[in-house]
Amino acid sequence: MPLFDLPLDQLREYRPERDEPADFDAFWSRTLAEAAEHDLAPVFTPHDIPLTAVDVYDTSFAGWGGHRINGWLLVPRAAEGPVPCVVQYIGYSGGRGFVHDHLVWPSAGLAVLVVDTRGQGGHSLHSPGATADPHGGASPQAPGMMTRGILDPDDYYYRRVFTDAVRAVEVAAGHPAVDGDRIVVSGGSQGGGIAQAVAALRPSVKGALIDVPFLTHFRRAVEITGRDPYQEIVRFLASQRPSVEAVFRTLSYFDGLNFAARGQTSALYSVALMDDVCPPSTVFAAYNHWQGPKEITVWPWNNHEGGGGFQREEQLRYVSKLFG
């Protein structure tokens, strides 16, 4: 994929106006207050797997609407006292996967809580999921998750996903092996967009690792990329032509630009300049709106894979420095 977006010098200055509804903060305060009416009811069931350096727990808790959300909690077995924790969110269509996929953070002395994304991971061979989405949208939708309930912010799929993700931080913070004052949220693509939102909605987290984030600068994304998942929105609009205003009104409550403008914690972003799934201008738009301490790693020759293992090394160094 050749370079197709703005030149890097312009990307570094790209800070578009945000389409923010007047009741954005009230919407999310109400959403999280409604979720808080349900007890978290976390369950940590020891998972029988022959790994000698970590304790593994098959984890579940009550997310949005009290629905059970699944995950994995891995804790370094040799830890003396509570340890920092990375709460890890998953890319689009994937699930929590296998325990052995998530050993990097425990090998660095941190716990990791890997959070399933409701309704996803049903056809992924490499990262299967284990969590349903019992709440279906009442309006028409294009195949995929992007337009499920998109005509009403209260019914939109990502309202449930973001709420689950915030609740997951509370679950991690409440585990006796975790230092609840040293939690980092992390993810790539969809997971990056989720981490970006959680860092704004749960400002007590100490850091955010936001790789090639999805769910950001929706209007520009759907106009300049021909790739899924953003194209799910395009296909919906091509069919449901009178719904344009309602669709973009809903998306404004979930746009990473509006969360980034509220982000106060330390953040490490990454961007790939040939990424035609999450275009670089959409990533820089959020990064340039981020209010807290921030760094961004630029991968000039990569598509949506971004920095891959190289970026993971950057994250390990960043978190080590963050926690001293």
Tab-separated table of C-alpha atoms in Angstrom:
chain	number	residue	atom	x	y	z
A	1	MET	CA	0.000	0.000	0.000
A	2	PRO	CA	1.562	3.351	-1.023
A	3	LEU	CA	1.362	6.505	1.044
A	4	PHE	CA	-2.125	7.918	0.541
A	5	ASP	CA	-2.840	10.290	3.430
A	6	LEU	CA	-1.364	13.650	4.450
A	7	PRO	CA	2.445	14.103	4.558
A	8	LEU	CA	3.996	13.491	7.974
A	9	ASP	CA	4.705	17.159	8.677
A	10	GLN	CA	1.027	17.963	8.096
A	11	LEU	CA	-0.111	14.948	10.131
A	12	ARG	CA	1.831	16.242	13.117
A	13	GLU	CA	-0.217	19.460	12.935
A	14	TYR	CA	-3.556	17.883	11.988
A	15	ARG	CA	-6.050	18.818	14.718
A	16	PRO	CA	-9.523	18.938	13.181
A	17	GLU	CA	-12.603	20.399	14.779
A	18	ARG	CA	-14.532	17.866	16.824
A	19	ASP	CA	-18.197	17.021	16.352
A	20	GLU	CA	-19.167	16.749	19.996
A	21	PRO	CA	-22.756	16.538	21.257
A	22	ALA	CA	-23.622	18.936	24.043
A	23	ASP	CA	-24.594	16.099	26.363
A	24	PHE	CA	-21.508	13.930	25.726
A	25	ASP	CA	-20.366	13.947	29.359
A	26	ALA	CA	-23.896	13.533	30.684
A	27	PHE	CA	-24.467	10.586	28.344
A	28	TRP	CA	-21.427	8.744	29.635
A	29	SER	CA	-22.069	9.651	33.271
A	30	ARG	CA	-25.563	8.220	32.938
A	31	THR	CA	-24.312	5.126	31.115
A	32	LEU	CA	-21.703	4.293	33.741
A	33	ALA	CA	-24.118	5.064	36.592
A	34	GLU	CA	-26.627	2.620	35.123
A	35	ALA	CA	-23.908	-0.015	34.840
A	36	ALA	CA	-22.885	0.576	38.459
A	37	GLU	CA	-26.343	-0.565	39.576
A	38	HIS	CA	-25.148	-4.092	38.770
A	39	ASP	CA	-22.672	-5.650	41.161
A	40	LEU	CA	-19.395	-6.483	39.396
A	41	ALA	CA	-19.615	-10.013	40.821
A	42	PRO	CA	-16.139	-10.982	39.585
A	43	VAL	CA	-15.295	-14.667	39.385
A	44	PHE	CA	-11.674	-15.882	39.197
A	45	THR	CA	-11.518	-19.611	38.546
A	46	PRO	CA	-8.013	-21.154	38.545
A	47	HIS	CA	-7.277	-22.467	35.065
A	48	ASP	CA	-5.491	-25.790	34.825
A	49	ILE	CA	-2.635	-25.299	32.394
A	50	PRO	CA	0.993	-26.432	32.795
A	51	LEU	CA	2.651	-23.009	32.984
A	52	THR	CA	5.085	-22.748	35.886
A	53	ALA	CA	5.712	-18.991	36.009
A	54	VAL	CA	2.158	-17.622	36.062
A	55	ASP	CA	-1.090	-18.147	37.890
A	56	VAL	CA	-3.979	-18.145	35.429
A	57	TYR	CA	-7.626	-17.412	36.165
A	58	ASP	CA	-10.595	-17.894	33.886
A	59	THR	CA	-12.312	-14.633	34.713
A	60	SER	CA	-15.806	-13.226	34.337
A	61	PHE	CA	-17.679	-10.180	35.611
A	62	ALA	CA	-20.897	-8.237	35.084
A	63	GLY	CA	-20.583	-5.695	32.290
A	64	TRP	CA	-23.224	-3.476	30.724
A	65	GLY	CA	-26.726	-4.608	31.655
A	66	GLY	CA	-25.287	-7.146	34.081
A	67	HIS	CA	-24.220	-9.356	31.152
A	68	ARG	CA	-21.328	-11.710	31.925
A	69	ILE	CA	-18.055	-10.724	30.258
A	70	ASN	CA	-15.210	-13.226	30.081
A	71	GLY	CA	-11.465	-12.802	30.172
A	72	TRP	CA	-8.142	-14.184	31.319
A	73	LEU	CA	-6.203	-12.901	34.315
A	74	LEU	CA	-2.524	-13.851	34.396
A	75	VAL	CA	-0.387	-13.013	37.446
A	76	PRO	CA	3.369	-13.645	37.823
A	77	ARG	CA	3.699	-16.504	40.287
A	78	ALA	CA	6.895	-15.154	41.847
A	79	ALA	CA	5.371	-11.745	42.614
A	80	GLU	CA	5.872	-10.438	46.123
A	81	GLY	CA	2.857	-8.301	46.926
A	82	PRO	CA	0.442	-6.619	44.499
A	83	VAL	CA	1.829	-5.877	41.026
A	84	PRO	CA	0.874	-3.399	38.288
A	85	CYS	CA	-1.635	-4.647	35.733
A	86	VAL	CA	-2.229	-4.157	32.021
A	87	VAL	CA	-5.884	-4.359	31.007
A	88	GLN	CA	-5.782	-5.577	27.421
A	89	TYR	CA	-8.534	-5.022	24.834
A	90	ILE	CA	-8.851	-6.960	21.583
A	91	GLY	CA	-8.859	-6.051	17.885
A	92	TYR	CA	-11.974	-6.263	15.743
A	93	SER	CA	-13.536	-9.730	15.336
A	94	GLY	CA	-11.126	-11.355	17.834
A	95	GLY	CA	-11.729	-12.768	21.301
A	96	ARG	CA	-9.610	-13.355	24.381
A	97	GLY	CA	-7.778	-16.167	22.606
A	98	PHE	CA	-5.488	-18.605	24.388
A	99	VAL	CA	-3.619	-18.137	27.651
A	100	HIS	CA	-0.244	-18.727	26.023
A	101	ASP	CA	-0.877	-15.745	23.731
A	102	HIS	CA	-0.599	-13.351	26.686
A	103	LEU	CA	2.651	-14.158	28.479
A	104	VAL	CA	4.659	-11.032	27.647
A	105	TRP	CA	3.389	-8.810	30.448
A	106	PRO	CA	3.665	-11.450	33.196
A	107	SER	CA	7.233	-12.150	32.048
A	108	ALA	CA	7.921	-8.448	32.709
A	109	GLY	CA	6.510	-8.735	36.235
A	110	LEU	CA	3.038	-7.331	35.544
A	111	ALA	CA	-0.377	-8.928	35.693
A	112	VAL	CA	-2.564	-8.798	32.600
A	113	LEU	CA	-6.347	-8.927	32.337
A	114	VAL	CA	-7.353	-9.847	28.779
A	115	VAL	CA	-10.952	-8.744	28.151
A	116	ASP	CA	-13.255	-10.468	25.687
A	117	THR	CA	-15.230	-8.179	23.372
A	118	ARG	CA	-18.896	-9.124	23.566
A	119	GLY	CA	-20.287	-10.737	20.440
A	120	GLN	CA	-16.894	-11.081	18.737
A	121	GLY	CA	-14.400	-13.907	18.315
A	122	GLY	CA	-16.968	-16.306	16.880
A	123	HIS	CA	-15.084	-16.953	13.648
A	124	SER	CA	-11.491	-16.198	14.620
A	125	LEU	CA	-9.208	-19.242	14.381
A	126	HIS	CA	-6.384	-17.552	16.281
A	127	SER	CA	-8.243	-15.658	19.027
A	128	PRO	CA	-11.628	-17.251	19.722
A	129	GLY	CA	-14.015	-15.441	22.027
A	130	ALA	CA	-16.292	-16.669	24.787
A	131	THR	CA	-18.757	-13.788	25.356
A	132	ALA	CA	-22.144	-13.201	23.738
A	133	ASP	CA	-23.928	-9.896	23.242
A	134	PRO	CA	-27.436	-10.633	24.532
A	135	HIS	CA	-28.658	-7.165	23.559
A	136	GLY	CA	-29.390	-6.941	19.835
A	137	GLY	CA	-30.053	-3.679	18.028
A	138	ALA	CA	-33.658	-3.025	17.086
A	139	SER	CA	-32.887	-1.257	13.792
A	140	PRO	CA	-31.484	-2.618	10.510
A	141	GLN	CA	-27.732	-3.173	10.363
A	142	ALA	CA	-25.022	-4.080	7.877
A	143	PRO	CA	-23.172	-7.362	8.511
A	144	GLY	CA	-20.605	-6.919	11.273
A	145	MET	CA	-20.798	-4.945	14.515
A	146	MET	CA	-20.275	-1.356	13.346
A	147	THR	CA	-23.915	-0.529	12.618
A	148	ARG	CA	-25.629	-2.575	15.332
A	149	GLY	CA	-28.063	-0.110	16.940
A	150	ILE	CA	-26.421	2.815	15.149
A	151	LEU	CA	-29.577	4.927	14.860
A	152	ASP	CA	-29.744	5.524	18.627
A	153	PRO	CA	-26.760	6.231	20.933
A	154	ASP	CA	-28.447	4.373	23.800
A	155	ASP	CA	-28.765	1.259	21.644
A	156	TYR	CA	-25.397	1.421	19.873
A	157	TYR	CA	-23.164	-1.629	20.215
A	158	TYR	CA	-20.091	0.266	21.403
A	159	ARG	CA	-21.967	1.773	24.314
A	160	ARG	CA	-22.012	-1.729	25.735
A	161	VAL	CA	-18.420	-2.505	24.724
A	162	PHE	CA	-16.949	0.669	26.248
A	163	THR	CA	-18.928	0.136	29.435
A	164	ASP	CA	-17.687	-3.458	29.705
A	165	ALA	CA	-14.146	-2.147	29.247
A	166	VAL	CA	-14.439	0.427	32.037
A	167	ARG	CA	-15.860	-2.209	34.347
A	168	ALA	CA	-12.894	-4.462	33.530
A	169	VAL	CA	-10.534	-1.878	35.041
A	170	GLU	CA	-12.550	-2.029	38.247
A	171	VAL	CA	-12.304	-5.821	38.200
A	172	ALA	CA	-8.525	-5.718	37.825
A	173	ALA	CA	-8.138	-3.070	40.522
A	174	GLY	CA	-10.124	-5.163	42.971
A	175	HIS	CA	-8.050	-8.341	42.678
A	176	PRO	CA	-5.731	-8.858	45.680
A	177	ALA	CA	-2.727	-9.649	43.457
A	178	VAL	CA	-3.066	-6.338	41.582
A	179	ASP	CA	-1.958	-2.882	42.662
A	180	GLY	CA	-5.104	-0.946	41.829
A	181	ASP	CA	-3.162	2.331	41.694
A	182	ARG	CA	-0.910	1.076	38.880
A	183	ILE	CA	-3.116	0.041	35.986
A	184	VAL	CA	-2.452	0.605	32.287
A	185	VAL	CA	-5.018	0.092	29.527
A	186	SER	CA	-3.802	-1.257	26.204
A	187	GLY	CA	-4.967	-2.352	22.776
A	188	GLY	CA	-4.423	-2.211	19.044
A	189	SER	CA	-6.912	-1.236	16.343
A	190	GLN	CA	-10.354	-1.742	17.940
A	191	GLY	CA	-8.538	-2.472	21.192
A	192	GLY	CA	-6.680	0.807	20.827
A	193	GLY	CA	-9.935	2.683	20.341
A	194	ILE	CA	-11.376	1.005	23.425
A	195	ALA	CA	-8.264	1.803	25.504
A	196	GLN	CA	-8.459	5.422	24.336
A	197	ALA	CA	-12.056	5.689	25.518
A	198	VAL	CA	-11.432	3.951	28.841
A	199	ALA	CA	-8.489	6.209	29.658
A	200	ALA	CA	-10.842	9.181	29.352
A	201	LEU	CA	-13.774	7.581	31.158
A	202	ARG	CA	-11.598	6.151	33.955
A	203	PRO	CA	-8.961	8.883	34.510
A	204	SER	CA	-7.436	7.034	37.467
A	205	VAL	CA	-5.563	4.678	35.122
A	206	LYS	CA	-1.855	5.470	35.047
A	207	GLY	CA	-1.232	4.970	31.358
A	208	ALA	CA	-2.672	4.074	27.974
A	209	LEU	CA	-1.000	2.100	25.180
A	210	ILE	CA	-2.958	3.050	22.060
A	211	ASP	CA	-1.838	1.293	18.880
A	212	VAL	CA	-3.198	2.258	15.435
A	213	PRO	CA	-6.571	3.075	17.044
A	214	PHE	CA	-9.871	2.311	15.376
A	215	LEU	CA	-13.202	4.048	16.234
A	216	THR	CA	-11.618	7.469	15.749
A	217	HIS	CA	-12.463	10.445	13.513
A	218	PHE	CA	-15.332	8.503	11.932
A	219	ARG	CA	-16.281	11.085	9.339
A	220	ARG	CA	-12.828	11.257	7.772
A	221	ALA	CA	-12.246	7.523	8.066
A	222	VAL	CA	-15.335	6.551	6.092
A	223	GLU	CA	-14.490	9.123	3.419
A	224	ILE	CA	-10.887	8.102	2.715
A	225	THR	CA	-10.626	4.344	3.295
A	226	GLY	CA	-12.233	1.579	1.295
A	227	ARG	CA	-11.430	-1.069	3.897
A	228	ASP	CA	-13.545	-2.765	6.508
A	229	PRO	CA	-14.625	-2.302	9.234
A	230	TYR	CA	-15.283	1.375	8.382
A	231	GLN	CA	-16.849	0.266	5.107
A	232	GLU	CA	-19.618	-1.406	7.100
A	233	ILE	CA	-20.825	2.112	7.888
A	234	VAL	CA	-20.529	3.142	4.232
A	235	ARG	CA	-22.577	0.148	3.076
A	236	PHE	CA	-25.230	0.937	5.668
A	237	LEU	CA	-25.455	4.576	4.566
A	238	ALA	CA	-25.637	3.538	0.911
A	239	SER	CA	-28.736	1.520	1.775
A	240	GLN	CA	-30.293	3.613	4.562
A	241	ARG	CA	-29.960	6.935	2.792
A	242	PRO	CA	-32.256	9.046	5.019
A	243	SER	CA	-30.253	8.000	8.112
A	244	VAL	CA	-27.019	9.947	7.571
A	245	GLU	CA	-27.684	12.590	10.221
A	246	ALA	CA	-28.799	10.036	12.803
A	247	VAL	CA	-25.772	7.812	12.128
A	248	PHE	CA	-23.191	10.542	12.593
A	249	ARG	CA	-25.008	11.889	15.630
A	250	THR	CA	-24.730	8.460	17.248
A	251	LEU	CA	-21.075	8.072	16.274
A	252	SER	CA	-20.217	11.434	17.847
A	253	TYR	CA	-20.800	9.881	21.292
A	254	PHE	CA	-18.201	7.185	20.528
A	255	ASP	CA	-15.627	9.075	18.479
A	256	GLY	CA	-12.071	8.749	19.758
A	257	LEU	CA	-11.500	12.455	19.099
A	258	ASN	CA	-13.936	13.355	21.863
A	259	PHE	CA	-12.385	10.883	24.279
A	260	ALA	CA	-8.861	12.039	23.401
A	261	ALA	CA	-9.814	15.616	24.228
A	262	ARG	CA	-10.534	14.370	27.765
A	263	GLY	CA	-7.478	12.118	28.092
A	264	GLN	CA	-5.253	13.227	30.969
A	265	THR	CA	-3.113	10.166	31.669
A	266	SER	CA	0.220	9.319	30.059
A	267	ALA	CA	-0.291	7.822	26.603
A	268	LEU	CA	1.902	6.015	24.106
A	269	TYR	CA	0.357	6.000	20.634
A	270	SER	CA	1.535	4.318	17.460
A	271	VAL	CA	0.663	5.001	13.825
A	272	ALA	CA	1.534	3.365	10.505
A	273	LEU	CA	1.737	5.721	7.553
A	274	MET	CA	0.546	3.133	5.001
A	275	ASP	CA	-2.388	2.009	7.159
A	276	ASP	CA	-5.525	2.032	5.017
A	277	VAL	CA	-7.644	0.382	7.746
A	278	CYS	CA	-7.126	3.105	10.359
A	279	PRO	CA	-5.733	5.976	8.269
A	280	PRO	CA	-2.850	7.916	9.825
A	281	SER	CA	-4.742	11.217	9.814
A	282	THR	CA	-7.401	9.670	12.051
A	283	VAL	CA	-4.720	8.528	14.507
A	284	PHE	CA	-2.891	11.857	14.549
A	285	ALA	CA	-6.206	13.683	14.934
A	286	ALA	CA	-6.752	11.888	18.236
A	287	TYR	CA	-3.124	12.115	19.329
A	288	ASN	CA	-3.045	15.851	18.698
A	289	HIS	CA	-6.189	16.305	20.792
A	290	TRP	CA	-4.846	14.193	23.693
A	291	GLN	CA	-4.459	16.434	26.746
A	292	GLY	CA	-2.061	14.458	28.938
A	293	PRO	CA	1.634	13.565	28.558
A	294	LYS	CA	2.024	11.724	25.273
A	295	GLU	CA	4.394	10.108	22.799
A	296	ILE	CA	3.783	8.620	19.373
A	297	THR	CA	5.812	6.022	17.490
A	298	VAL	CA	5.627	6.383	13.695
A	299	TRP	CA	6.071	3.363	11.410
A	300	PRO	CA	6.507	4.848	7.897
A	301	TRP	CA	6.498	1.633	5.840
A	302	ASN	CA	3.774	-0.378	7.513
A	303	ASN	CA	0.101	-1.009	6.973
A	304	HIS	CA	-2.325	-1.916	9.765
A	305	GLU	CA	0.132	-4.329	11.382
A	306	GLY	CA	1.881	-1.202	12.628
A	307	GLY	CA	5.026	-1.793	14.630
A	308	GLY	CA	4.203	-5.382	15.593
A	309	GLY	CA	6.851	-6.809	17.908
A	310	PHE	CA	8.924	-3.645	17.617
A	311	GLN	CA	6.035	-1.654	19.109
A	312	ARG	CA	5.668	-4.201	21.906
A	313	GLU	CA	9.282	-3.526	22.858
A	314	GLU	CA	8.485	0.196	22.891
A	315	GLN	CA	5.555	-0.516	25.202
A	316	LEU	CA	7.666	-2.602	27.583
A	317	ARG	CA	10.192	0.203	27.891
A	318	TYR	CA	7.444	2.797	28.286
A	319	VAL	CA	5.656	0.928	31.068
A	320	SER	CA	8.937	0.167	32.839
A	321	LYS	CA	9.741	3.858	32.846
A	322	LEU	CA	6.198	4.771	33.872
A	323	PHE	CA	6.360	2.601	36.995
A	324	GLY	CA	10.015	3.250	37.740
